[in-house]
Structures are given as structure tokens and as C-alpha cells.
Amino acid sequence: MTGINRANQFEGISTPFYFYDMELLTRTLDILREESDRYGYRVHYAVKANANTRLLKLISSYGFGADCVSGNEISRAVECGFTPDTILYAGVGKRDDEINKALSLNIFSLNAESLPELEVINELAAARGITAPVALRINPNVDARTHQYITTGIEDSKFGINISELDRIVESLKGMNNILLKGIHFHIGSQIRRMSAFRRLCIRVNEIQSWFNSRGIFPGHLNLGGGLGINYQQPDEIPDFKQYFELFNRFLEVRSGQTLHFEPGRSVVGQSGSLITRVLYVKNESATPFAVVDAGMTDLIRPALYQAFHKIETLSPSDISKKYHVVGPVCETADTFGKSVDLPQIKRGDMLAIRSAGAYGEVMVSSYNLRDKPGTIFSDDLRD
Ligand code: LLP
């Protein structure tokens, strides 16, 4: 277990808290940069996965850009060192003030998801006397075959512009003088572990790009979104960025001068975070016992919301192994981190690590039951 074999060092720190293994994050970023640089691909980290300022500053120091989904994420990204000309702004429901913020900062591109949104962007840009840099987020109708809540690229999804609408949009764009069409954008979903989904995406993008070209439109960039999954069973594993980028290099038809952009989130930060919690009570010893811990679904909602698996490890070894239902204190049955989890025998006061929680963990914290927010500890702040 990298970085979190530190039960002693955690003594005295109140639980629950997020622990970030900065060494693992640094190694991930080193590989991500090396593999993307190999092809000159531009990486825009998806801030939604984890917007912790310390992590963002480290990520921006690698020269990566940011993929944002709200005005506040854009502000946070800029504060943490991402330069506006590397910031993308996506989202189905951009407010006028958020569009204005993006326009005033002159970000790389606003990724528009509908005709009504394009009309608003055009109007707001006209009012400022500028041209808005826009990419069309197109729904490629490629099924990523991941969890239904995180599949985004199929036709009945709320995201993106359907291919059947493209004709009308391209026609309407001719009358929008304050929009500059810079690129086309795709994102088919998240936690994608089967590379074949990305291959199907490439093939569809090639077709869509040809469709644009045949109408005399030559997008300056292609944005392939994010979605590369992590290995929740093997929490220390760094995703295979080499294989991922190789695939795009092999299957995507790139026109000369065109740039390729990616928006990885989970694969960058997921493996570096763990939620550390303490056992409050072990109850119901006769059946499978419940280990009631002090972290709940308010601290990490993924198991409750997506039935997501997160490996649970104890930081207090024991020779005897048992099965436990690991549950939180929140008044919801869904507040369960794992059913029948094999663990060394545990007792009140022991610490558990809920692994692979670096992405969509801390950012999705809520205050339901008026619970406090979990703390945050970085590995490089702990003494060895
Ligand atoms: N680009 C766009 C347009 C997106 O919608 C997303 C994620 C990403 C990039 C980053 O995708 P990633 O590389 O992280 O898969 N809360 C859910 C995940 C929601 C993903 C939303 N969109 C979860 O905990 O699994």
C-alpha cells in the first residue's frame, strides 16, 4: 500500500479525512506528461474530479490545461495556475454570468451543447464586441457500457448535440457572426476500462469529421474528452496512459495542423486519494457483523450513488480474518461502503482506508445530517 502504511503517523489526526499520496500523484503526472507529449496531445485535467487547490497547483505545474464545468471551477483553475488559454468550459447548463466570465478571460474554448446555448453565447459575445471561441460538443452515440449514471455519449443522454441536429446547427452558425467554430468535442462516459469503446469513438469521430469537411468546415481541434477508468481492485495501479494514447494515435484521422485534446479526471487523481476512517462500533457479532465507521455517504457518496466498489483496507493488522459489512453513521441504508468485506479482525478505534477515493470523493461531499466536512491530509506533510 503506497503512502498509507502510516497508521502511526495518522494517530492524533481526527477522522474521517482524505489522505492524498502526493508521491503517487507525481508519478502519475510524470507518466501522463511523457505519454501525451509523445504525440503532442494536449491534456486538460477535468477539475470536477478533484478541485483541491494543492492538487490543482501540482497538476498545473506540469503545464496541463483545465477542463471546467462551472464559472467557479474556471476561477479556481486560474487561481491555481492554469492559464486561461488552456481552459475549456463544458456543461449543458451554462448561466449567462458564467459565459461572460469565460468570455472575459478569453479561455481556449466554450464547448457548446445545444442550439439555444449557441444563440446565447453569440448574443453575449456580440454585446462585448468579441468573437467567442466555441467547440461543438457532439453526441457520437457510442455506448461506453459503463454505469448508466456515467454513460454520456448515447442519443437519449442530456449531454451534447445529436448527430441528427448537426445540419440545422451548421446552418444556424452561418448567421452567428460572434462565434468562431474552433473544434469538435466528444465525451462518451466515465470509468471506461474497455479500450474497444475508445476505438469505436475514434471511428465515429473520423466519420463526423469527414461530414464537416464535406461541408467545407475544418475544425482546428478534436477534443476526445475523458473517461479512462482506474482499477478499483488494485488501488495502487496507475492507468495505462501509454496504451490509451497509442490507440488514438492509431485509429484517429488527424488533419494537418489539427490539435488533439483530452480531458482526463479520474485517471489522474483517483488512485492518489483514500478516505481514512475510524471504527466506532462493531455490532451484531452473531451474524455478519457491522463495522460502523465514522465516515459516511456524506464523505464519499460513490458506493451509495453508483453501487461503486472501493477496496477497504485496515491500517491495524490482525492475524484473524473476518467478514464485515462496513457502514457509515448516516440515517440511510444506502450509507454502506461494503458488504461482506474480508478484513483482519477489527475493533473500536481501528483505522480503515477506503481506497481509490481521489476522484469524485472530496468534491461530492455533502452536509446531510449536518455532518462536518472531512479533513484533508497530504503525504508530504507527514513525517516519515
Ligand atoms: N469531460 C467531460 C465532458 C466530462 O463530463 C467528464 C466527466 C470528464 C471529461 C472527466 O471524465 P473522467 O476522466 O473523470 O472519467 N461522479 C461520477 C463521475 C462523473 C463523470 C462526469 N463527467 C463518479 O464518481 O463515477
Coordinates of C-alpha atoms and ligand atoms in Angstrom, one line a residue:
M1 CA 0.0 0.0 0.0
T2 CA 1.9 3.1 -1.1
G3 CA 1.9 6.0 1.2
I4 CA -0.8 4.9 3.6
N5 CA 1.2 2.4 5.6
R6 CA 1.2 5.1 8.1
A7 CA -1.3 4.1 10.9
N8 CA 1.2 5.5 13.4
Q9 CA 1.5 8.8 11.6
F10 CA -2.2 9.2 11.5
E11 CA -2.5 8.9 15.3
G12 CA -3.9 12.0 16.8
I13 CA -5.5 13.2 13.5
S14 CA -9.2 13.3 13.8
T15 CA -11.1 11.2 11.4
P16 CA -12.6 11.0 8.8
F17 CA -10.2 12.6 6.4
Y18 CA -9.0 12.4 2.9
F19 CA -5.4 11.3 2.5
Y20 CA -3.6 12.2 -0.7
D21 CA -0.5 10.3 -1.7
M22 CA 1.4 13.1 -3.4
E23 CA 4.2 10.7 -4.5
L24 CA 1.7 8.5 -6.4
L25 CA 0.1 11.6 -7.9
T26 CA 3.5 12.9 -9.0
R27 CA 4.4 9.5 -10.6
T28 CA 1.0 9.5 -12.4
L29 CA 1.6 13.0 -13.7
D30 CA 5.1 12.2 -14.9
I31 CA 3.7 9.3 -16.9
L32 CA 0.8 11.3 -18.2
R33 CA 3.1 14.0 -19.4
E34 CA 5.5 11.6 -21.0
E35 CA 2.9 9.7 -22.8
S36 CA 0.9 12.7 -24.1
D37 CA 4.0 14.6 -25.1
R38 CA 5.0 11.6 -27.3
Y39 CA 2.2 12.6 -29.7
G40 CA 1.9 16.3 -28.9
Y41 CA -1.5 15.7 -27.3
R42 CA -2.9 18.5 -25.1
V43 CA -4.2 17.4 -21.7
H44 CA -6.8 19.4 -19.8
Y45 CA -7.3 18.0 -16.4
A46 CA -11.1 17.6 -15.5
V47 CA -11.3 19.8 -12.4
K48 CA -14.6 18.2 -11.5
A49 CA -12.8 15.0 -10.4
N50 CA -11.0 16.8 -7.6
A51 CA -10.7 20.6 -7.1
N52 CA -8.5 20.6 -4.1
T53 CA -6.2 23.6 -4.5
R54 CA -3.0 21.8 -3.5
L55 CA -3.6 19.1 -6.1
L56 CA -4.6 21.6 -8.8
K57 CA -1.4 23.6 -8.2
L58 CA 0.7 20.5 -8.7
I59 CA -1.2 19.5 -11.8
S60 CA -1.0 23.0 -13.3
S61 CA 2.8 23.0 -12.7
Y62 CA 3.1 20.2 -15.3
G63 CA 1.8 22.6 -18.0
F64 CA -1.5 20.8 -18.4
G65 CA -4.7 22.8 -19.1
A66 CA -8.0 22.5 -17.3
D67 CA -11.5 21.3 -18.2
C68 CA -14.1 23.1 -16.2
V69 CA -17.9 22.8 -15.8
S70 CA -18.8 25.9 -13.9
G71 CA -17.7 29.5 -13.5
N72 CA -16.4 28.7 -10.1
E73 CA -14.2 25.9 -11.5
I74 CA -12.8 28.4 -14.0
S75 CA -11.9 30.8 -11.2
R76 CA -10.4 28.0 -9.1
A77 CA -8.3 26.8 -12.0
V78 CA -7.0 30.3 -12.7
E79 CA -6.2 30.8 -9.0
C80 CA -4.2 27.6 -9.1
G81 CA -2.0 28.5 -12.0
F82 CA -3.9 27.2 -15.1
T83 CA -3.6 29.8 -17.8
P84 CA -6.9 30.8 -19.4
D85 CA -5.8 29.9 -22.9
T86 CA -5.6 26.3 -21.7
I87 CA -9.1 26.2 -20.1
L88 CA -12.1 24.6 -21.7
Y89 CA -15.6 25.1 -20.4
A90 CA -18.3 22.4 -20.9
G91 CA -21.7 21.8 -19.4
V92 CA -25.3 21.6 -20.5
G93 CA -26.5 24.5 -18.3
K94 CA -24.1 27.4 -18.5
R95 CA -25.5 30.6 -16.9
D96 CA -25.1 33.9 -18.6
D97 CA -22.7 35.2 -15.9
E98 CA -20.6 32.1 -16.3
I99 CA -20.4 32.5 -20.1
N100 CA -19.5 36.1 -19.5
K101 CA -16.7 35.1 -17.2
A102 CA -15.3 32.6 -19.7
L103 CA -15.5 35.3 -22.5
S104 CA -13.8 38.0 -20.3
L105 CA -10.9 35.6 -19.5
N106 CA -10.6 34.6 -23.2
I107 CA -10.4 30.9 -22.4
F108 CA -9.4 28.3 -25.1
S109 CA -13.0 27.2 -25.9
L110 CA -16.5 27.1 -24.7
N111 CA -17.9 23.7 -25.5
A112 CA -21.5 24.3 -26.5
E113 CA -24.1 21.6 -26.1
S114 CA -27.2 22.9 -27.9
L115 CA -28.5 25.4 -30.4
P116 CA -30.2 27.6 -27.7
E117 CA -26.9 27.8 -25.9
L118 CA -25.0 28.8 -29.1
E119 CA -27.6 31.6 -29.6
V120 CA -26.9 32.9 -26.1
I121 CA -23.1 32.7 -26.4
N122 CA -23.4 34.6 -29.7
E123 CA -25.5 37.3 -28.2
L124 CA -23.3 37.8 -25.1
A125 CA -20.2 37.8 -27.3
A126 CA -21.8 40.4 -29.6
A127 CA -22.6 42.6 -26.6
R128 CA -18.9 42.6 -25.7
G129 CA -17.9 43.2 -29.3
I130 CA -15.9 40.0 -29.5
T131 CA -15.9 36.6 -31.1
A132 CA -16.5 33.6 -28.8
P133 CA -14.2 30.6 -29.3
V134 CA -16.5 27.6 -29.5
A135 CA -16.3 23.9 -29.9
L136 CA -19.4 21.8 -30.6
R137 CA -20.0 19.0 -28.1
I138 CA -21.3 16.3 -30.3
N139 CA -23.0 13.2 -29.0
P140 CA -21.3 10.4 -31.0
N141 CA -23.9 7.7 -30.0
V142 CA -21.2 5.4 -28.8
D143 CA -22.2 3.3 -25.8
A144 CA -19.3 3.2 -23.3
R145 CA -21.0 0.3 -21.5
T146 CA -20.2 1.8 -18.1
H147 CA -22.6 2.6 -15.2
Q148 CA -25.8 4.2 -16.6
Y149 CA -25.3 7.4 -14.5
I150 CA -21.9 8.0 -16.0
T151 CA -22.6 7.0 -19.6
T152 CA -23.0 10.2 -21.5
G153 CA -22.5 9.6 -25.2
I154 CA -25.7 7.8 -26.2
E155 CA -28.5 9.5 -28.1
D156 CA -31.0 9.9 -25.3
S157 CA -28.4 11.5 -22.9
K158 CA -28.9 15.1 -21.9
F159 CA -25.4 15.9 -23.0
G160 CA -24.2 17.1 -26.3
I161 CA -25.7 17.7 -29.7
N162 CA -27.2 14.7 -31.5
I163 CA -25.8 14.0 -35.0
S164 CA -29.3 14.4 -36.4
E165 CA -29.3 18.0 -35.3
L166 CA -25.9 18.9 -36.9
D167 CA -27.3 20.0 -40.2
R168 CA -29.5 22.6 -38.6
I169 CA -26.8 23.8 -36.2
V170 CA -24.2 24.2 -39.0
E171 CA -26.8 26.2 -41.0
S172 CA -27.7 28.4 -38.0
L173 CA -24.0 29.0 -37.3
K174 CA -23.7 30.8 -40.6
G175 CA -25.8 33.6 -39.1
M176 CA -23.9 33.8 -35.9
N177 CA -21.2 36.4 -36.5
N178 CA -19.8 36.4 -33.0
I179 CA -19.0 32.7 -32.9
L180 CA -15.8 31.2 -34.1
L181 CA -16.1 27.4 -34.5
K182 CA -12.7 26.1 -33.3
G183 CA -13.3 22.4 -32.8
I184 CA -15.4 19.5 -32.1
H185 CA -15.7 17.8 -28.7
F186 CA -16.8 14.3 -27.6
H187 CA -17.1 12.5 -24.2
I188 CA -18.7 9.1 -24.1
G189 CA -18.7 8.4 -20.3
S190 CA -16.5 7.7 -17.3
Q191 CA -14.7 4.7 -15.8
I192 CA -14.2 3.1 -19.2
R193 CA -11.9 0.1 -18.9
R194 CA -12.6 -1.5 -22.2
M195 CA -10.3 0.1 -24.8
S196 CA -12.8 -1.0 -27.6
A197 CA -15.1 1.8 -26.6
F198 CA -12.4 4.4 -27.4
R199 CA -11.7 2.6 -30.6
R200 CA -15.4 2.9 -31.6
L201 CA -15.2 6.6 -30.6
C202 CA -12.3 7.1 -33.0
I203 CA -14.1 5.5 -35.8
R204 CA -17.2 7.7 -35.2
V205 CA -15.1 10.8 -34.9
N206 CA -13.5 10.1 -38.2
E207 CA -16.9 9.9 -39.8
I208 CA -18.2 13.0 -38.2
Q209 CA -15.0 14.9 -39.1
S210 CA -15.5 13.9 -42.8
W211 CA -19.1 15.1 -42.6
F212 CA -17.9 18.5 -41.5
N213 CA -15.1 18.6 -44.2
S214 CA -17.5 17.7 -46.9
R215 CA -19.4 20.9 -45.9
G216 CA -16.2 23.0 -46.1
I217 CA -15.8 23.1 -42.3
F218 CA -12.3 22.2 -41.0
P219 CA -12.3 22.1 -37.2
G220 CA -9.0 23.2 -35.8
H221 CA -9.1 20.8 -32.9
L222 CA -10.6 17.5 -31.9
N223 CA -11.4 17.0 -28.2
L224 CA -11.8 13.4 -27.2
G225 CA -13.0 14.0 -23.6
G226 CA -12.0 11.9 -20.6
G227 CA -13.3 8.6 -19.4
L228 CA -10.2 6.4 -18.9
G229 CA -11.1 4.1 -16.0
I230 CA -9.0 3.1 -13.0
N231 CA -8.5 -0.3 -11.3
Y232 CA -10.6 -0.1 -8.2
Q233 CA -9.5 -3.7 -7.3
Q234 CA -5.8 -2.7 -7.5
P235 CA -5.8 0.7 -5.9
D236 CA -2.1 1.5 -6.4
E237 CA -2.1 0.9 -10.1
I238 CA -1.5 3.8 -12.4
P239 CA -3.8 3.7 -15.5
D240 CA -2.2 2.7 -18.8
F241 CA -1.9 6.1 -20.5
K242 CA 0.6 4.6 -23.0
Q243 CA -2.0 2.2 -24.4
Y244 CA -4.7 4.8 -24.2
F245 CA -2.9 7.5 -26.3
E246 CA -1.4 4.9 -28.6
L247 CA -5.0 3.8 -29.5
F248 CA -5.9 7.4 -30.5
N249 CA -2.7 7.8 -32.5
R250 CA -3.5 4.6 -34.3
F251 CA -7.2 5.0 -35.1
L252 CA -7.9 8.7 -35.3
E253 CA -7.6 10.5 -38.6
V254 CA -6.0 13.8 -37.7
R255 CA -5.8 16.6 -40.3
S256 CA -2.6 18.6 -40.7
G257 CA -2.3 21.4 -38.2
Q258 CA -5.1 20.0 -36.1
T259 CA -4.5 19.6 -32.3
L260 CA -5.8 16.8 -30.2
H261 CA -7.2 17.4 -26.7
F262 CA -8.1 15.1 -23.8
E263 CA -9.9 15.7 -20.5
P264 CA -8.8 13.0 -18.0
G265 CA -10.1 13.4 -14.5
R266 CA -10.4 10.1 -12.6
S267 CA -7.4 8.5 -14.1
V268 CA -5.2 11.4 -12.9
V269 CA -6.3 11.7 -9.3
G270 CA -8.4 8.6 -8.4
Q271 CA -5.6 6.3 -7.2
S272 CA -3.9 9.0 -5.1
G273 CA -6.7 9.5 -2.6
S274 CA -8.1 7.4 0.3
L275 CA -10.7 8.2 2.8
I276 CA -9.4 7.3 6.3
T277 CA -12.0 6.5 8.8
R278 CA -12.1 5.0 12.3
V279 CA -14.3 2.1 13.6
L280 CA -16.8 3.4 16.1
Y281 CA -18.6 0.2 16.9
V282 CA -18.7 -3.5 15.9
K283 CA -22.2 -4.7 16.3
N284 CA -24.3 -7.8 15.6
E285 CA -21.5 -10.2 16.3
S286 CA -23.8 -13.3 15.8
A287 CA -24.4 -12.7 12.1
T288 CA -22.0 -10.9 9.7
P289 CA -21.1 -8.1 12.0
F290 CA -21.5 -4.4 11.0
A291 CA -18.4 -2.3 11.4
V292 CA -19.9 1.1 12.0
V293 CA -17.3 3.7 10.9
D294 CA -17.2 7.5 11.4
A295 CA -17.2 8.3 7.6
G296 CA -20.4 8.2 5.8
M297 CA -22.0 8.7 2.4
T298 CA -21.7 12.4 3.0
D299 CA -17.9 12.0 2.8
L300 CA -17.8 9.5 -0.1
I301 CA -21.1 9.1 -2.0
R302 CA -19.9 6.8 -4.8
P303 CA -20.9 3.4 -3.2
A304 CA -24.4 4.8 -2.3
L305 CA -25.0 6.5 -5.6
Y306 CA -23.5 4.1 -8.1
Q307 CA -23.1 0.9 -6.1
A308 CA -19.4 1.6 -6.7
F309 CA -16.8 -0.8 -5.3
H310 CA -14.0 0.7 -3.2
K311 CA -11.4 -1.5 -1.7
I312 CA -11.4 -1.3 2.1
E313 CA -8.2 -2.0 4.0
T314 CA -7.4 -1.9 7.6
L315 CA -4.4 0.1 8.9
S316 CA -4.3 -2.1 12.1
P317 CA -3.2 -5.6 11.2
S318 CA -4.5 -8.7 12.9
D319 CA -3.9 -12.4 12.2
I320 CA -7.6 -13.4 12.3
S321 CA -9.7 -12.7 9.2
K322 CA -13.4 -12.0 9.2
K323 CA -16.2 -10.7 7.1
Y324 CA -17.9 -7.3 7.9
H325 CA -20.5 -5.0 6.5
V326 CA -18.8 -1.7 6.6
V327 CA -21.4 1.0 7.1
G328 CA -21.5 4.7 8.0
P329 CA -23.5 6.7 10.6
V330 CA -25.9 8.4 8.2
C331 CA -29.6 7.7 8.5
E332 CA -29.9 5.9 5.2
T333 CA -29.5 2.2 4.4
A334 CA -27.5 3.2 1.3
D335 CA -24.8 4.5 3.6
T336 CA -22.8 1.3 3.2
F337 CA -19.2 1.2 2.0
G338 CA -19.0 -2.6 1.5
K339 CA -21.0 -5.7 2.2
S340 CA -19.3 -8.9 3.5
V341 CA -15.8 -7.3 3.2
D342 CA -12.9 -9.6 4.2
L343 CA -10.9 -7.8 6.8
P344 CA -8.5 -8.6 9.5
Q345 CA -10.5 -8.7 12.8
I346 CA -11.2 -5.1 13.8
K347 CA -12.2 -3.4 17.0
R348 CA -13.4 0.0 18.1
G349 CA -10.7 2.6 17.3
D350 CA -9.1 0.8 14.4
M351 CA -8.5 2.8 11.3
L352 CA -9.7 1.8 7.8
A353 CA -8.6 3.1 4.4
I354 CA -11.3 3.3 1.7
R355 CA -9.1 3.3 -1.3
S356 CA -9.3 4.9 -4.8
A357 CA -11.2 7.9 -3.4
G358 CA -9.1 10.6 -5.0
A359 CA -11.6 11.2 -7.8
Y360 CA -15.3 12.2 -7.2
G361 CA -14.7 11.9 -3.5
E362 CA -14.0 15.1 -1.7
V363 CA -15.7 17.2 -4.5
M364 CA -19.0 15.4 -3.8
V365 CA -19.0 15.8 0.0
S366 CA -22.3 17.0 1.4
S367 CA -23.5 18.2 4.8
Y368 CA -26.6 15.9 5.0
N369 CA -27.4 15.2 8.7
L370 CA -25.5 18.4 9.3
R371 CA -22.3 16.4 9.3
D372 CA -18.9 18.1 9.3
K373 CA -16.8 18.0 6.2
P374 CA -13.9 15.5 6.3
G375 CA -10.4 16.8 6.8
T376 CA -7.5 16.7 4.2
I377 CA -4.0 15.4 4.8
F378 CA -1.2 15.3 2.2
S379 CA 1.5 12.6 2.4
D380 CA 4.3 15.1 2.1
D381 CA 3.1 16.9 5.2
L382 CA 3.6 13.8 7.3
R383 CA 6.9 13.0 8.9
D384 CA 8.5 9.6 7.9
Ligands
LLP1 N1 -15.0 15.6 -19.9 C1 -16.4 15.7 -19.7 C2 -17.2 16.4 -20.7 C3 -17.0 15.0 -18.6 O1 -18.3 15.1 -18.5 C4 -16.2 14.3 -17.7 C5 -16.8 13.6 -16.6 C6 -14.8 14.3 -17.9 C7 -14.3 14.9 -19.0 C8 -13.9 13.5 -17.0 O2 -14.1 12.2 -17.0 P1 -13.2 11.1 -16.3 O3 -11.8 11.1 -17.0 O4 -13.0 11.6 -14.9 O5 -13.9 9.9 -16.4 N2 -19.2 11.3 -10.3 C9 -19.0 10.2 -11.2 C10 -18.3 10.5 -12.5 C11 -18.9 11.6 -13.3 C12 -18.2 12.0 -14.5 C13 -18.7 13.2 -15.1 N3 -18.0 13.7 -16.3 C14 -18.3 9.0 -10.5 O6 -18.0 9.2 -9.3 O7 -18.0 8.0 -11.0

